[in-house]
C-alpha cells in the first residue's frame, strides 16, 4: 500500500491519493469491486483538479469581493430578477459572448453582484479579469509607455469575462476612449464584459465623449447586453 501511495504522489494524483487513504483508514477498500474502486478514485481526482483550477482562476481574477450567486439576496424590489440571475448563473451568456450592464446608486450592491457573477464564471472554468475602470485605463497608459500595450490588449481579448467596476466616475480622455473602443471591439460577439456604474446607461455617452467613438462603443455594448438596474437605499447604511 505504501508503494501505491508513493506512485500516486509521484504521478501527482493528489485527489486520488487522498481518497485512497480515506478508504484505507475506514477499511472500505475491500468492500469495493475493482470497477467501483476505480470510479471512486477517478472521481476524487477529477474533483480535486476542478477545485484547483477554480482556485487558480479565482485568484487570478482579483475580485473586489469574495461573493457567490448563492449568497445574493434576490429581491425584485431592488431590481434583481430571480429568473435572470438563474439564467446568468448557468454561464450561457459567456458562451454567446453577451455582456451585462449593472447600474444603480452607490452602495446598492453593484460590485458585489459583478463579483458573484465573476465567481460563478470561474466555477464554470472561464478566465475572468476584474478591474476598477480607472485602474484599467491607468494600466493601458503604463503599458503604452513600457511598450507592452499590444500584449496587454491581447491578454484582455483572450479573457472570457472582463469586469469593469466603477465606470463613469471621470470623463474619458482621448487615448482612454480609443483604448476602450479597442477593448470592446476585440470582445464584441466573442467574449463577455460586465460593466458596473453609478450612472444610467443613457449618461455613458457624455462620459465617453467624442460622438463617433461613443456611438461605436455603445452600439457594441447596449444592443446585445443584459441590463440590471439596482434600486433601493445603500446596503452599507444598513450595516
Short mmCIF file of C-alpha atoms in Angstrom, two decimals:
data_model
loop_
_atom_site.label_atom_id
_atom_site.label_comp_id
_atom_site.label_asym_id
_atom_site.label_seq_id
_atom_site.Cartn_x
_atom_site.Cartn_y
_atom_site.Cartn_z
CA UNK A 1 0.00 0.00 0.00
CA UNK A 2 2.87 2.35 0.82
CA UNK A 3 4.32 1.81 -2.65
CA UNK A 4 0.92 2.50 -4.22
CA UNK A 5 0.63 5.78 -2.33
CA UNK A 6 4.17 6.78 -3.36
CA UNK A 7 3.31 6.13 -7.00
CA UNK A 8 0.21 8.32 -6.73
CA UNK A 9 2.35 11.07 -5.21
CA UNK A 10 4.95 10.71 -7.94
CA UNK A 11 2.26 10.98 -10.62
CA UNK A 12 0.70 13.96 -8.80
CA UNK A 13 -2.62 12.18 -8.41
CA UNK A 14 -3.30 14.04 -5.19
CA UNK A 15 -7.08 13.72 -5.22
CA UNK A 16 -6.84 10.02 -5.89
CA UNK A 17 -4.23 9.63 -3.13
CA UNK A 18 -6.38 11.36 -0.52
CA UNK A 19 -9.40 9.26 -1.49
CA UNK A 20 -7.35 6.06 -1.33
CA UNK A 21 -6.05 6.93 2.14
CA UNK A 22 -9.60 7.59 3.30
CA UNK A 23 -10.72 4.20 2.00
CA UNK A 24 -7.82 2.50 3.78
CA UNK A 25 -8.40 4.37 7.05
CA UNK A 26 -12.09 3.40 7.06
CA UNK A 27 -11.24 -0.12 5.85
CA UNK A 28 -13.62 0.19 2.92
CA UNK A 29 -11.19 -0.63 0.10
CA UNK A 30 -12.01 -4.35 0.29
CA UNK A 31 -15.76 -3.64 0.09
CA UNK A 32 -15.49 -2.24 -3.42
CA UNK A 33 -15.09 -4.10 -6.70
CA UNK A 34 -12.26 -3.05 -9.00
CA UNK A 35 -14.65 -1.02 -11.14
CA UNK A 36 -16.24 0.64 -8.10
CA UNK A 37 -12.86 1.47 -6.61
CA UNK A 38 -11.59 2.97 -9.83
CA UNK A 39 -14.74 5.04 -10.17
CA UNK A 40 -14.34 6.44 -6.63
CA UNK A 41 -10.64 7.25 -7.13
CA UNK A 42 -11.04 8.78 -10.57
CA UNK A 43 -13.98 10.91 -9.42
CA UNK A 44 -11.90 12.15 -6.48
CA UNK A 45 -9.03 13.06 -8.81
CA UNK A 46 -11.35 14.86 -11.22
CA UNK A 47 -12.94 16.85 -8.38
CA UNK A 48 -9.53 17.77 -6.98
CA UNK A 49 -8.37 19.10 -10.35
CA UNK A 50 -11.56 21.08 -10.85
CA UNK A 51 -11.18 22.63 -7.38
CA UNK A 52 -7.57 23.59 -8.07
CA UNK A 53 -8.46 25.10 -11.43
CA UNK A 54 -11.23 27.13 -9.81
CA UNK A 55 -8.84 28.45 -7.14
CA UNK A 56 -6.31 29.47 -9.80
CA UNK A 57 -9.00 31.26 -11.80
CA UNK A 58 -10.43 32.96 -8.70
CA UNK A 59 -7.05 34.26 -7.51
CA UNK A 60 -6.09 35.42 -10.98
CA UNK A 61 -9.36 37.38 -11.35
CA UNK A 62 -8.68 39.50 -8.23
CA UNK A 63 -12.31 40.15 -7.37
CA UNK A 64 -13.25 43.11 -5.22
CA UNK A 65 -15.49 40.87 -3.11
CA UNK A 66 -15.39 37.14 -2.47
CA UNK A 67 -19.04 36.74 -3.39
CA UNK A 68 -21.13 33.93 -4.82
CA UNK A 69 -24.50 33.57 -6.51
CA UNK A 70 -25.78 31.56 -3.53
CA UNK A 71 -25.08 34.48 -1.21
CA UNK A 72 -27.07 37.02 -3.23
CA UNK A 73 -30.23 38.37 -1.64
CA UNK A 74 -32.51 38.30 -4.66
CA UNK A 75 -35.31 40.81 -4.18
CA UNK A 76 -37.39 42.07 -7.10
CA UNK A 77 -37.96 45.36 -5.28
CA UNK A 78 -34.22 46.03 -5.60
CA UNK A 79 -34.21 45.25 -9.30
CA UNK A 80 -32.92 41.68 -9.09
CA UNK A 81 -34.96 39.24 -11.16
CA UNK A 82 -34.64 35.63 -9.99
CA UNK A 83 -35.15 34.22 -13.47
CA UNK A 84 -32.46 36.43 -15.00
CA UNK A 85 -29.93 35.68 -12.25
CA UNK A 86 -30.62 31.95 -12.58
CA UNK A 87 -30.07 32.17 -16.33
CA UNK A 88 -26.82 34.12 -15.93
CA UNK A 89 -25.63 31.60 -13.34
CA UNK A 90 -25.69 28.86 -15.99
CA UNK A 91 -22.93 30.68 -17.89
CA UNK A 92 -24.95 30.69 -21.10
CA UNK A 93 -24.20 34.40 -21.64
CA UNK A 94 -20.48 33.55 -21.65
CA UNK A 95 -20.78 31.01 -24.45
CA UNK A 96 -22.67 33.61 -26.50
CA UNK A 97 -20.25 36.45 -25.74
CA UNK A 98 -23.03 38.59 -24.26
CA UNK A 99 -22.43 41.47 -21.88
CA UNK A 100 -24.08 42.60 -18.63
CA UNK A 101 -24.60 46.25 -17.70
CA UNK A 102 -25.24 46.87 -13.98
CA UNK A 103 -26.32 50.32 -12.85
CA UNK A 104 -27.50 51.81 -9.58
CA UNK A 105 -26.67 54.26 -6.82
CA UNK A 106 -23.55 53.98 -4.69
CA UNK A 107 -23.70 51.13 -2.17
CA UNK A 108 -26.64 49.28 -3.75
CA UNK A 109 -24.61 46.13 -4.44
CA UNK A 110 -23.30 46.54 -8.00
CA UNK A 111 -19.73 45.44 -7.23
CA UNK A 112 -20.94 42.53 -5.12
CA UNK A 113 -23.23 41.32 -7.90
CA UNK A 114 -20.47 41.67 -10.50
CA UNK A 115 -18.10 39.73 -8.24
CA UNK A 116 -20.68 36.99 -7.71
CA UNK A 117 -21.23 36.60 -11.46
CA UNK A 118 -17.47 36.52 -11.98
CA UNK A 119 -17.09 33.90 -9.25
CA UNK A 120 -19.71 31.77 -10.98
CA UNK A 121 -17.84 32.11 -14.27
CA UNK A 122 -14.74 30.71 -12.54
CA UNK A 123 -16.85 27.79 -11.29
CA UNK A 124 -17.65 27.04 -14.94
CA UNK A 125 -13.94 27.16 -15.78
CA UNK A 126 -13.81 30.55 -17.52
CA UNK A 127 -10.94 33.05 -17.23
CA UNK A 128 -12.03 36.28 -15.53
CA UNK A 129 -10.31 39.65 -15.04
CA UNK A 130 -11.72 42.21 -12.59
CA UNK A 131 -10.69 45.88 -12.89
CA UNK A 132 -11.70 49.20 -11.44
CA UNK A 133 -12.27 51.19 -14.66
CA UNK A 134 -9.84 53.98 -13.75
CA UNK A 135 -7.13 51.48 -12.85
CA UNK A 136 -7.65 49.67 -16.14
CA UNK A 137 -7.08 52.89 -18.09
CA UNK A 138 -4.03 53.63 -15.93
CA UNK A 139 -2.77 50.15 -16.78
CA UNK A 140 -3.20 50.76 -20.51
CA UNK A 141 -1.34 54.08 -20.16
CA UNK A 142 1.59 52.46 -18.35
CA UNK A 143 1.64 49.57 -20.82
CA UNK A 144 1.92 52.03 -23.68
CA UNK A 145 4.86 53.78 -22.00
CA UNK A 146 6.53 50.40 -21.36
CA UNK A 147 5.89 49.21 -24.91
CA UNK A 148 3.74 46.28 -23.77
CA UNK A 149 0.33 47.64 -24.77
CA UNK A 150 -0.20 45.11 -27.59
CA UNK A 151 0.50 42.18 -25.28
CA UNK A 152 -1.79 43.61 -22.60
CA UNK A 153 -4.68 44.17 -25.02
CA UNK A 154 -4.22 40.68 -26.46
CA UNK A 155 -4.35 39.22 -22.96
CA UNK A 156 -7.59 41.09 -22.25
CA UNK A 157 -9.07 39.88 -25.54
CA UNK A 158 -8.38 36.27 -24.57
CA UNK A 159 -10.08 36.68 -21.19
CA UNK A 160 -13.53 35.06 -21.24
CA UNK A 161 -15.08 37.62 -18.88
CA UNK A 162 -13.83 41.17 -18.28
CA UNK A 163 -15.42 43.04 -15.36
CA UNK A 164 -15.14 46.85 -15.28
CA UNK A 165 -16.26 48.31 -11.98
CA UNK A 166 -16.99 51.95 -11.12
CA UNK A 167 -17.21 53.00 -14.75
CA UNK A 168 -18.11 56.65 -15.32
CA UNK A 169 -16.53 58.29 -12.27
CA UNK A 170 -14.49 60.52 -14.61
CA UNK A 171 -14.77 61.59 -18.24
CA UNK A 172 -12.52 59.67 -20.60
CA UNK A 173 -9.53 61.32 -22.21
CA UNK A 174 -8.89 60.82 -25.94
CA UNK A 175 -6.48 57.90 -25.55
CA UNK A 176 -8.72 56.26 -22.95
CA UNK A 177 -11.62 56.44 -25.41
CA UNK A 178 -9.55 54.79 -28.10
CA UNK A 179 -8.30 52.09 -25.72
CA UNK A 180 -11.86 51.45 -24.51
CA UNK A 181 -13.09 51.15 -28.10
CA UNK A 182 -10.34 48.66 -28.95
CA UNK A 183 -11.06 46.58 -25.85
CA UNK A 184 -14.79 46.43 -26.59
CA UNK A 185 -14.23 45.82 -30.31
CA UNK A 186 -11.91 42.88 -29.56
CA UNK A 187 -14.56 41.31 -27.34
CA UNK A 188 -17.69 42.04 -29.34
CA UNK A 189 -19.61 38.83 -30.00
CA UNK A 190 -16.68 36.71 -28.81
CA UNK A 191 -16.18 37.36 -25.09
CA UNK A 192 -18.35 38.78 -22.33
CA UNK A 193 -17.98 42.05 -20.45
CA UNK A 194 -19.66 43.18 -17.24
CA UNK A 195 -19.74 46.93 -16.60
CA UNK A 196 -20.93 48.35 -13.27
CA UNK A 197 -21.68 52.05 -12.99
CA UNK A 198 -23.48 54.56 -10.77
CA UNK A 199 -24.66 56.33 -13.91
CA UNK A 200 -27.62 55.22 -16.03
CA UNK A 201 -26.55 53.81 -19.40
CA UNK A 202 -28.04 56.81 -21.23
CA UNK A 203 -25.45 59.03 -19.47
CA UNK A 204 -22.47 56.97 -20.62
CA UNK A 205 -22.47 58.82 -23.92
CA UNK A 206 -21.33 62.02 -22.18
CA UNK A 207 -18.72 60.17 -20.10
CA UNK A 208 -17.14 58.59 -23.18
CA UNK A 209 -17.31 61.79 -25.24
CA UNK A 210 -16.49 62.23 -28.94
CA UNK A 211 -19.65 61.29 -30.79
CA UNK A 212 -18.37 58.72 -33.29
CA UNK A 213 -16.34 56.80 -30.69
CA UNK A 214 -19.18 56.82 -28.15
CA UNK A 215 -21.59 55.58 -30.83
CA UNK A 216 -19.25 52.73 -31.76
CA UNK A 217 -18.70 51.63 -28.15
CA UNK A 218 -22.32 51.83 -27.03
CA UNK A 219 -23.59 50.17 -30.20
CA UNK A 220 -21.45 47.11 -29.39
CA UNK A 221 -22.37 47.10 -25.71
CA UNK A 222 -26.03 48.01 -25.38
CA UNK A 223 -27.90 46.03 -28.03
CA UNK A 224 -26.70 42.55 -27.03
CA UNK A 225 -26.47 43.03 -23.28
CA UNK A 226 -28.43 42.01 -20.21
CA UNK A 227 -29.46 45.06 -18.18
CA UNK A 228 -29.70 45.10 -14.39
CA UNK A 229 -30.81 48.36 -12.74
CA UNK A 230 -30.44 48.07 -8.98
CA UNK A 231 -32.69 50.15 -6.76
CA UNK A 232 -33.09 50.91 -3.08
CA UNK A 233 -31.01 52.60 -0.40
CA UNK A 234 -27.37 51.84 0.23
CA UNK A 235 -26.64 48.42 1.72
CA UNK A 236 -23.67 50.00 3.51
CA UNK A 237 -26.06 52.13 5.56
CA UNK A 238 -27.96 49.02 6.69
CA UNK A 239 -24.74 47.52 8.00
#
